[in-house]
Coordinates of C-alpha atoms in Angstrom, one line a residue:
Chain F
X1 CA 0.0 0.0 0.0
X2 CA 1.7 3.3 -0.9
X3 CA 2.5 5.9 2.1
X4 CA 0.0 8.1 0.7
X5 CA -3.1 6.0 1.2
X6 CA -1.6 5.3 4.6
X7 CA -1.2 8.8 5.3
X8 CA -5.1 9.5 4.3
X9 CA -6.1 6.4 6.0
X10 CA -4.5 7.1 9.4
X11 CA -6.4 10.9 8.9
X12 CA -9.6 9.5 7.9
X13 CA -9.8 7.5 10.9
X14 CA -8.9 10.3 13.3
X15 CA -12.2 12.8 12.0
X16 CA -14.3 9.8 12.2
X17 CA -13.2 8.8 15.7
X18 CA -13.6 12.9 16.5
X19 CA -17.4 12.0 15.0
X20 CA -17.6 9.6 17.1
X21 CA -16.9 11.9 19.8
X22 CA -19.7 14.2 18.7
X23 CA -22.1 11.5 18.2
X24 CA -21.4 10.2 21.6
X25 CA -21.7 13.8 23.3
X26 CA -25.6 14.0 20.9
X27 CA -25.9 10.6 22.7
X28 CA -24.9 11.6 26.2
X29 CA -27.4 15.0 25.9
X30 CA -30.5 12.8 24.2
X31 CA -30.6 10.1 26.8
X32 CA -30.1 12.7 29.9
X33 CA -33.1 14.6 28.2
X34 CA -35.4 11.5 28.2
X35 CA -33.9 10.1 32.5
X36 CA -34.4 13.8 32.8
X37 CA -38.2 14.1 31.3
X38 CA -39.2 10.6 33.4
X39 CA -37.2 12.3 36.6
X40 CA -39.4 15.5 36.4
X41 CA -43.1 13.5 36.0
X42 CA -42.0 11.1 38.9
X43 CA -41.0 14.4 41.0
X44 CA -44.7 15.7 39.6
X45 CA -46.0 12.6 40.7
X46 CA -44.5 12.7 44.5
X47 CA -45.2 16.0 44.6
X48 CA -49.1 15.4 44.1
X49 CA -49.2 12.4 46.3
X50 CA -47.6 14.5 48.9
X51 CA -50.3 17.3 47.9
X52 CA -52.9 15.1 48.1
X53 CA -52.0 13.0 50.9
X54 CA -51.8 16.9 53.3
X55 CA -55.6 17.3 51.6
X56 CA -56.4 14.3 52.8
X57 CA -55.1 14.5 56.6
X58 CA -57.1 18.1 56.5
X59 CA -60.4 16.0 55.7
X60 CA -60.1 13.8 58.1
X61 CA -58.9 15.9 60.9
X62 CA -62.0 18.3 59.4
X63 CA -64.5 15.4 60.1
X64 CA -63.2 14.8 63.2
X65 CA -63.9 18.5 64.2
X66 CA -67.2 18.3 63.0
X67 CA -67.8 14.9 64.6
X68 CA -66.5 16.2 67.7
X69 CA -68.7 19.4 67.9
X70 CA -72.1 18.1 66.5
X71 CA -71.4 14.9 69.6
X72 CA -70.7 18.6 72.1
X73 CA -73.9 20.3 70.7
X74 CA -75.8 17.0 70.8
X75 CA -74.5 15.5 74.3
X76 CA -73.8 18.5 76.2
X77 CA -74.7 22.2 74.9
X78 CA -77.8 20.9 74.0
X79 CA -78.8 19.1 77.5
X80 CA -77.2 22.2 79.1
X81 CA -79.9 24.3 77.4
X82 CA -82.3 21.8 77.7
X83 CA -82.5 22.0 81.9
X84 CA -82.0 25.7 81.2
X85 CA -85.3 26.0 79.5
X86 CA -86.7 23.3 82.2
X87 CA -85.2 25.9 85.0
X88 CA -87.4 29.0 83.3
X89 CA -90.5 27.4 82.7
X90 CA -90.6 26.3 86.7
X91 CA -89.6 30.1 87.4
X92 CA -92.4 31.1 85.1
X93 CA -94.8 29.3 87.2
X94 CA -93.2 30.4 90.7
X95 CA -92.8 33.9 89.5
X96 CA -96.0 35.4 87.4
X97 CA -94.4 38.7 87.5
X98 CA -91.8 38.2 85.0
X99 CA -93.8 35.6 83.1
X100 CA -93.2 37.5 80.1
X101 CA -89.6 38.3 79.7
X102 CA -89.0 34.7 81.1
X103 CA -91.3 33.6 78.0
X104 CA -89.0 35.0 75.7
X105 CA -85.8 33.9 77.1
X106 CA -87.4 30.4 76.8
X107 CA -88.6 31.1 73.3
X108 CA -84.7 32.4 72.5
X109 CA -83.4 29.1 74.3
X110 CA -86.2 26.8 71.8
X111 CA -84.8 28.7 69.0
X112 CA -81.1 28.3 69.8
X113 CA -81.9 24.4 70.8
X114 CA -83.3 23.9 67.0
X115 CA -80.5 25.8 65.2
X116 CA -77.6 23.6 67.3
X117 CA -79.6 20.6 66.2
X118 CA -79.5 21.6 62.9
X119 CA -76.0 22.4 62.9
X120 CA -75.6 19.1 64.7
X121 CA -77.2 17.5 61.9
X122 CA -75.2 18.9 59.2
X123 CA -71.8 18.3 60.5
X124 CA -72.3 14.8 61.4
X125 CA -71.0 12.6 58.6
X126 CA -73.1 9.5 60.2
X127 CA -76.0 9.9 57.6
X128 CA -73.6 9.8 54.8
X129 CA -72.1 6.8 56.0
X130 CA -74.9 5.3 57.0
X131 CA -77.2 6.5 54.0
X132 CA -75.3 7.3 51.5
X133 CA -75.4 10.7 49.5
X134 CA -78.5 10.8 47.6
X135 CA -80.1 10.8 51.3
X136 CA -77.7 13.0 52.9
X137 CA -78.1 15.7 50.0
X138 CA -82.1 15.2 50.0
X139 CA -82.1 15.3 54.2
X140 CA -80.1 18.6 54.3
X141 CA -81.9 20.2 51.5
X142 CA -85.4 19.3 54.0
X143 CA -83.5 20.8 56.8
X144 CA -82.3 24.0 54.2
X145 CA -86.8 24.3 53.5
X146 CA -87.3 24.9 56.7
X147 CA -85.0 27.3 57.9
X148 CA -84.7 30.0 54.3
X149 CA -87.7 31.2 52.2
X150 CA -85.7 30.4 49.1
X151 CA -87.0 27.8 46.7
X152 CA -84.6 25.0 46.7
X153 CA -85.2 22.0 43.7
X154 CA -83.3 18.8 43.7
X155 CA -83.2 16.5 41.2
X156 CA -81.7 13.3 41.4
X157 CA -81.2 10.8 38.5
X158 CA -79.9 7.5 39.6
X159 CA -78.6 6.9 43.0
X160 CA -74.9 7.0 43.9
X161 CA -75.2 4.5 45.9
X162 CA -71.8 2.7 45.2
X163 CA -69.1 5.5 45.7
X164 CA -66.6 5.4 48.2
X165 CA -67.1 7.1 51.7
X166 CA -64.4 9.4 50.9
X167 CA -65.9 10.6 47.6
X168 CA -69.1 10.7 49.0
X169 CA -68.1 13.0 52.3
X170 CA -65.9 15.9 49.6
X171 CA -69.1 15.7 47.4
X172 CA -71.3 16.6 50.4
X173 CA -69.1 19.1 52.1
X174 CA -68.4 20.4 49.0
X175 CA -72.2 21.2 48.3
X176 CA -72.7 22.5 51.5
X177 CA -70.1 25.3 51.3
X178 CA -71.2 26.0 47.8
X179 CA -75.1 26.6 49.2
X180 CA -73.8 28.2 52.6
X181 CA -71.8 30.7 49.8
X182 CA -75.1 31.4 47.5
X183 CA -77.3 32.2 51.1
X184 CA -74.5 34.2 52.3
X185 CA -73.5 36.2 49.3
X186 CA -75.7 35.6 46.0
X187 CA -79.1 37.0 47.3
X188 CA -81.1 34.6 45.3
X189 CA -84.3 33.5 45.1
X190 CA -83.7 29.9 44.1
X191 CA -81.5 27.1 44.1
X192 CA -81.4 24.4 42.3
X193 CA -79.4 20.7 43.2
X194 CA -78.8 18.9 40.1
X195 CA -77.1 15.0 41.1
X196 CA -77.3 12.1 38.0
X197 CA -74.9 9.2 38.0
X198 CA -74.4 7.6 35.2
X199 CA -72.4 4.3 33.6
X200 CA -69.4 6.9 32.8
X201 CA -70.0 9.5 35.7
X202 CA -71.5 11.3 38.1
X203 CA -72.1 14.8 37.9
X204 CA -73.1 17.5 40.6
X205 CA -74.9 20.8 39.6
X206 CA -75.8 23.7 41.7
X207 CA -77.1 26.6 40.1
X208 CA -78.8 29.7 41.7
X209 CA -80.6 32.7 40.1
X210 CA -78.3 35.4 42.2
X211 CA -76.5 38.2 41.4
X212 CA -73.3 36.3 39.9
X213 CA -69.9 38.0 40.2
X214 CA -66.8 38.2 37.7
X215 CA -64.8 35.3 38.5
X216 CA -61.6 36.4 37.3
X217 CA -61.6 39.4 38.9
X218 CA -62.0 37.0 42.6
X219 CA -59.7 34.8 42.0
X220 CA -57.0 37.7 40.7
X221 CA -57.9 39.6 44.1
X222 CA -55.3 38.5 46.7
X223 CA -56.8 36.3 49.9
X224 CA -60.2 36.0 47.9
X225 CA -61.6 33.1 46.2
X226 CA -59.7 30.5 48.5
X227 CA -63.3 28.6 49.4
X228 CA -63.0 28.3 46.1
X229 CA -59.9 26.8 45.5
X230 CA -59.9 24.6 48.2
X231 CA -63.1 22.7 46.3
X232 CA -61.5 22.8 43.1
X233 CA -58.6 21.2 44.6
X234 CA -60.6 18.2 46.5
X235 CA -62.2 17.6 43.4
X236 CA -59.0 17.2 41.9
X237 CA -57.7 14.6 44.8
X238 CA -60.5 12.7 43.7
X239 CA -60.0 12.3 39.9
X240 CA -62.8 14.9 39.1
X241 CA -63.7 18.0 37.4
X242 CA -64.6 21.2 38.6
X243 CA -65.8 23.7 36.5
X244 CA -68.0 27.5 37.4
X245 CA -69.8 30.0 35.9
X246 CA -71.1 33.2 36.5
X247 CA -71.7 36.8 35.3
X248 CA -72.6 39.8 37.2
X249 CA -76.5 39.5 37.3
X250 CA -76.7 35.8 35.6
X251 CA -76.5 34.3 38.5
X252 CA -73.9 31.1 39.4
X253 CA -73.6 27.4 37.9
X254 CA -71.2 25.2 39.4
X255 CA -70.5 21.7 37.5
X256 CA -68.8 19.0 39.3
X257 CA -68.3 15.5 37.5
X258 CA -66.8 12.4 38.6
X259 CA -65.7 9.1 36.2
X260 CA -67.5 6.4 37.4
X261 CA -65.1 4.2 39.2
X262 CA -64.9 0.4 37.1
X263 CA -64.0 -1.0 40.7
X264 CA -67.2 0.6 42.0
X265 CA -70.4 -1.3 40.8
X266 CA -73.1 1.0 38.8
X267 CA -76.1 2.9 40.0
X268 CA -79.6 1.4 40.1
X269 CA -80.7 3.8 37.2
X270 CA -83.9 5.6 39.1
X271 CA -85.2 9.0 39.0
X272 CA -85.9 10.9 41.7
X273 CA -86.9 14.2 42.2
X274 CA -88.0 16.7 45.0
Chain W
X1 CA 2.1 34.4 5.4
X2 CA 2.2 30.7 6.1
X3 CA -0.2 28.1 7.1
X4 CA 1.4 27.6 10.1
X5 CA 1.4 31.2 11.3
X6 CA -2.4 31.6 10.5
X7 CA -3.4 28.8 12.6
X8 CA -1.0 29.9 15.3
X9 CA -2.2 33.5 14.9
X10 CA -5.9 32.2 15.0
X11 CA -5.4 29.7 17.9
X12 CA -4.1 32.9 20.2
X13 CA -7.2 35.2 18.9
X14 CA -9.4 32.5 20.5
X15 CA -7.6 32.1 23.5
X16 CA -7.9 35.7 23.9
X17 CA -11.3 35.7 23.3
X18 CA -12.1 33.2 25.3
X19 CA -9.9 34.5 28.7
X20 CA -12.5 37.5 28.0
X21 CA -15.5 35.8 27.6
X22 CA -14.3 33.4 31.2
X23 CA -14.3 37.0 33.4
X24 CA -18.1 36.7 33.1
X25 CA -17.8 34.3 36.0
X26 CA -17.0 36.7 38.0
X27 CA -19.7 39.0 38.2
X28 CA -22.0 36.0 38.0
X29 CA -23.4 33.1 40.2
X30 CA -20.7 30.7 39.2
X31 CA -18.8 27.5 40.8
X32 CA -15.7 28.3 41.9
X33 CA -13.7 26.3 39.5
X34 CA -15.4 28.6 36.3
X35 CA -13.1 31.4 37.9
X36 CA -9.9 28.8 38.4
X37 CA -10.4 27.9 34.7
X38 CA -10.3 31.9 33.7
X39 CA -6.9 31.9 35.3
X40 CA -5.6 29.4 33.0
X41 CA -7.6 31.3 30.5
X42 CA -5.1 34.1 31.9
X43 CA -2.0 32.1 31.4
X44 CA -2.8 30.6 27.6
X45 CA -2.9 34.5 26.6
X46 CA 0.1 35.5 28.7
X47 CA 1.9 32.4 27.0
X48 CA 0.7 33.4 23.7
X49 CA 1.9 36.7 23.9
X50 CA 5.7 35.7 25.3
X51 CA 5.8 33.0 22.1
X52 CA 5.0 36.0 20.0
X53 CA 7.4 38.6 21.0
X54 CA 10.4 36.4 21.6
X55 CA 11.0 34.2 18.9
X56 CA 13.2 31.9 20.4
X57 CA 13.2 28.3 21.0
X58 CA 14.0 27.8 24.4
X59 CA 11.8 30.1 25.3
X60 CA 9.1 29.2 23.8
X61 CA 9.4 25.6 25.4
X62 CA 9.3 27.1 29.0
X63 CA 6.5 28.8 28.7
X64 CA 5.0 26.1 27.1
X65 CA 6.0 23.7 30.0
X66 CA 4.9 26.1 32.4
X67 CA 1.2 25.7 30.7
X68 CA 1.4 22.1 30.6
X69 CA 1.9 22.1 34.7
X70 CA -1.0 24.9 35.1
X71 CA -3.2 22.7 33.1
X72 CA -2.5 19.3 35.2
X73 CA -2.7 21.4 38.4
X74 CA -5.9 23.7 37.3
X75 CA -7.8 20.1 35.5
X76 CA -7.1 18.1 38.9
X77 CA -8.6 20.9 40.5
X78 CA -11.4 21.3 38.4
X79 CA -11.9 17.6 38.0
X80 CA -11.9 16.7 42.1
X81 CA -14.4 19.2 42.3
X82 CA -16.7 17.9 39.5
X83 CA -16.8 14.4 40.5
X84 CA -18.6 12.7 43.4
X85 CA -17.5 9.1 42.8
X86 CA -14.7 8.8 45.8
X87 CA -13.3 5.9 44.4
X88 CA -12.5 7.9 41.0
X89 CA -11.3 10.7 43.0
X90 CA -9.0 8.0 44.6
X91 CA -7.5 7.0 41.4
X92 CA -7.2 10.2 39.8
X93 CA -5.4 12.0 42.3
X94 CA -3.0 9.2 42.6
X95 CA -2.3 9.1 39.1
X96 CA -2.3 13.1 38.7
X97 CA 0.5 12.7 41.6
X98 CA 2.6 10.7 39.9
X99 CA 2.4 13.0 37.1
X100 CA 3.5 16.1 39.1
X101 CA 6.2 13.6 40.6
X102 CA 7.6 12.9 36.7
X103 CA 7.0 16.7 35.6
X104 CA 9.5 17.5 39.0
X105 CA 11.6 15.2 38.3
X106 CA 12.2 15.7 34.6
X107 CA 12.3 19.8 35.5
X108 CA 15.0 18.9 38.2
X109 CA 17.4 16.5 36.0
X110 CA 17.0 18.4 32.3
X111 CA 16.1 22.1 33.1
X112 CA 12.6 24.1 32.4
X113 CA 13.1 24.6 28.7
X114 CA 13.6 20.9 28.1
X115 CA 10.6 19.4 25.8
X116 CA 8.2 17.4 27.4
X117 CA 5.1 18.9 26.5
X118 CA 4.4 16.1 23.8
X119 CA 4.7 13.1 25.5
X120 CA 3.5 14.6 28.9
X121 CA 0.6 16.4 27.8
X122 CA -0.6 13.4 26.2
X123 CA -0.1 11.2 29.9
X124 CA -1.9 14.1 31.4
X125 CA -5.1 14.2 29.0
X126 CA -5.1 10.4 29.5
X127 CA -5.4 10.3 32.8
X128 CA -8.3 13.7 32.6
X129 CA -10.4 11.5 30.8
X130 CA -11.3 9.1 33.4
X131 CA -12.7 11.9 35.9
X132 CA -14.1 13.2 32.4
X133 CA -16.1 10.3 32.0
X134 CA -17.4 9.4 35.2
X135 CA -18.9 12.8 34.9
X136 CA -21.1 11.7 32.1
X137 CA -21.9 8.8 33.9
X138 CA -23.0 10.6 36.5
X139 CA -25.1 12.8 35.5
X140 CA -27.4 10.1 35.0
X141 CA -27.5 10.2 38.7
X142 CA -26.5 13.2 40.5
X143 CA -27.9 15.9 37.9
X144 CA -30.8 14.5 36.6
X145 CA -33.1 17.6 37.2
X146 CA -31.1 20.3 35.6
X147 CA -31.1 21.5 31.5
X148 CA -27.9 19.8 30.3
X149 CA -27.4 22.4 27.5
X150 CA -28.1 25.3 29.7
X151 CA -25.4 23.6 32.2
X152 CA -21.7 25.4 32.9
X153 CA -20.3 22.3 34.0
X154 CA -21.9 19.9 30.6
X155 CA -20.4 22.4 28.5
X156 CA -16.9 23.1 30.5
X157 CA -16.6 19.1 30.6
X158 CA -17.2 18.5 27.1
X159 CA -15.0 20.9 25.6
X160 CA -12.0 19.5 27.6
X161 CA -13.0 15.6 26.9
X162 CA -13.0 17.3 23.3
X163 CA -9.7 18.7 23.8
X164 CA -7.8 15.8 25.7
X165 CA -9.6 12.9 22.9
X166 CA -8.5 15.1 20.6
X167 CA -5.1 16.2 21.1
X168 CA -4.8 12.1 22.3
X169 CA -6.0 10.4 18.8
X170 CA -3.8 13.5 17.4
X171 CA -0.7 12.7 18.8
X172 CA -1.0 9.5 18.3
X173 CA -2.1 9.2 14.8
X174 CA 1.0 12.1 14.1
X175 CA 3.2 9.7 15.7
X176 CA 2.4 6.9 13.8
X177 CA 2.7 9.0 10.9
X178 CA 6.2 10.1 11.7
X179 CA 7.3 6.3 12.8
X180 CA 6.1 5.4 8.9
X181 CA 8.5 8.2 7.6
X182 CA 5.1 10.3 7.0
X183 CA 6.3 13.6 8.3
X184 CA 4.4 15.2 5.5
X185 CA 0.9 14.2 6.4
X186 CA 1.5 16.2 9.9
X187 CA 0.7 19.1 8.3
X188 CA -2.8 17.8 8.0
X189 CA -2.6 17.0 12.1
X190 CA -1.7 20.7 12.3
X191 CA -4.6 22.2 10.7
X192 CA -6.7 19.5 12.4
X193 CA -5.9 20.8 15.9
X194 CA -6.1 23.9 15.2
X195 CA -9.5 23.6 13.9
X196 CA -10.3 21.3 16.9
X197 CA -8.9 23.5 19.1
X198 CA -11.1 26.5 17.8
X199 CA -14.1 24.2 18.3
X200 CA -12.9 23.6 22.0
X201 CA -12.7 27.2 22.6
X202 CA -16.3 27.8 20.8
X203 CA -17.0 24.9 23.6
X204 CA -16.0 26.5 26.6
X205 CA -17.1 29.9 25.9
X206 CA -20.9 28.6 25.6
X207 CA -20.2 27.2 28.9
X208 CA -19.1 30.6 30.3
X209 CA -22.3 31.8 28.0
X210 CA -24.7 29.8 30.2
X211 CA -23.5 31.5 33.9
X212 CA -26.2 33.8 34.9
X213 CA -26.6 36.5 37.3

């Protein structure tokens, strides 16, 4: 072989080696992208577990609370009241001159005895665990007759009778705060409870006929709009969808929906309505 | 003007250009070893500048000897600090010892302005590349959260597995040339080092590119 094929042989393999250099730096870069891309989703991953896991130390410690106080009201403040009332009426009868300002204290201790009960009532998660949703939602909504002057409608279209306790407790706790916020701030007229379960899911929907608000200017204000959030994000633990809308004067819509669990066995399609 | 002296005269521009692109690191957030490297930024230029205004042999192979020891000294340093693997660390430093034992003692027995740089140099960039290495295979472990190409470090460890592979298959390939009675084709080596060596310094100024305030 003549030196100068040598020569250019020797050369030749010294730029591709060098290419191989580059190749293996294109290598080095591509593969850290892709340990990198899995890295960041499993950091994404743990980091809503983590998220998730907090939420769901808050909702248990918050159904504690609420177990804890509606057993107070029910076992003690209540009875407390109770002998209180007991203790008037005897005074009434031993001393006629005060019968009437002794008659409203009474009438003030009645009214205070109903409300605890009904706050009782509503914080106890016993009738969702015992009845499920559809009769929680359709006991409180009785309860929410008697005490506003609002029209209040709920529909139901097949019972939820399969979802997990879990589930079940956000769903109700979440349509309590979102009725507690239309009484409190929408100043309407009627409310209406829309709950269907379906094969694929379930879906919540509570709309009023209030005043409405700009959403984007709530959430945009600083320290506002954290009720808010807070449901959004307990939706979100459990694998659902929260969507609202409102205008100033059109009134509030709020659309929660679920996907239907496989493990969890279907409804009994019914219709129910009140 | 020949060949030779535009390669020579381009290999010092990008020295230069590079020592001024490295003081970035130090008005940014930057590890500690970007600013070491700047100093042998310093010295390439300072070295550049001595070959070009005393034309002299001897001279020239001091100063070119006294790089070669900044480089083993300022690369340990660099590389120790890179590296987590202790074991590595281990082996390197023992090895980069050695080295600093043979440069002394070849200093002490033949004078400063003997040549070594050749067959040294390429011991030196031998040994580099293990650290080198492990630090791709670490990233894979210890850097896995970080933009690679936006990374100092990627960059500053690329450019100099560049150079050392480089100057390595080089050398070597210029030496098998020369055993062959090939002389002639090392002209080609020549203009392929310098254009690798223009590609290194395009290397490590991106690296300096990526520091940030």
């Amino acid at each position: 072989m003549s030196k100068e094929i040598i020569g250019t042989v020797i050369i030749i393999i010294c730029i591709i080696i060098l290419l191989g250099f580059v190749l293996f730096i294109v290598n080095i870069i591509s593969l850290h992208q892709k340990s990198r891309e899995k890295f960041l989703l499993d950091l994404e991953q743990m980091k809503n577990n983590f998220r998730n896991e907090i939420l769901q130390s808050e909702l248990e410690m918050q159904e504690q609370t609420f177990e804890d106080i509606s057993m107070e009201i029910h076992d003690n403040i209540s009875q407390i009241l109770l002998v209180s009332k007991l203790n008037l009426t005897m005074i009434e009868a031993a001393a006629p001159e005060v019968n009437e300002k002794i008659q409203y204290a009474v009438e003030l201790l009645s009214r205070a005895m109903k409300d605890l009960r009904h706050l009782s009532r509503r914080l106890d998660s016993d009738i969702i665990r015992q009845e499920g949703l559809y009769k929680a939602i359709g006991e409180y909504i009785d309860q929410l007759r008697k005490s506003v002057t609002k029209e209040i409608i709920f529909n139901a279209q097949g019972i939820p009778d399969h979802l997990t306790l879990e589930k079940e407790l956000i769903l109700f706790r979440i349509l309590q705060e979102a009725i507690n916020n239309i009484l409190k701030h929408a100043d309407a007229s009627r409310i209406v409870v829309d709950l269907s379960f379906s094969r694929e899911q379930l879906q919540l929907e509570i709309t009023d006929n209030g005043k409405g608000f700009n959403l984007a200017e709530l959430l945009g204000q600083p320290g506002t709009g954290a009720g808010l959030k807070n449901m959004q994000k307990r939706i979100r633990m459990i694998s659902g969808q929260f969507s609202m809308e409102t205008e100033p004067g059109k009134g509030t819509r709020i659309d929660i929906r679920l996907p239907a669990n496989p493990e969890e066995p279907n409804a009994i399609t019914d219709s129910a309505g009140s | 003007m020949n060949i030779y002296l535009i390669v020579r005269l381009r290999g010092s521009l990008t020295n230069l250009a590079l020592f001024i692109i490295s003081l970035r690191s130090f008005w940014t957030r930057t590890p500690i070893f970007a600013r070491v490297f700047s100093g042998l930024c310093f010295l390439e230029v300072v070295a550049d500048i001595i070959e070009w205004m005393i034309n002299r042999n001897d001279v020239q192979q001091i100063t070119s000897n006294c790089v070669s020891l900044a480089e083993l000294v300022i690369y340990s340093f660099i590389f120790l600090q890179i590296i987590h693997s202790k074991l590595v660390k281990w082996i390197s430093s023992l090895l980069i010892s050695i080295l600093s034992l043979l440069y002394l003692w070849i200093f002490l027995r033949k004078g400063l302005s003997h040549p070594v740089t050749f067959d040294m140099e390429l011991m030196d960039y031998a040994v580099f590349l293990i650290p080198a290495f492990t630090y791709f295979k670490e990233i894979f472990t210890f850097q896995q959260e970080g933009d690679l190409l936006k990374d100092f470090t990627f960059w500053f460890v690329t450019a100099s597995l560049f150079i050392f592979a480089s100057t390595i298959i080089s050398r070597l390939g210029l030496f098998y040339l020369f055993t062959l009675k090939l002389g002639d084709y090392g002209n080609n080596f020549f203009l392929l080092s310098g254009l690798v060596f223009i590609i290194v310094n395009i290397l490590y100024s991106k690296a300096y590119l990526c520091l940030r305030k």
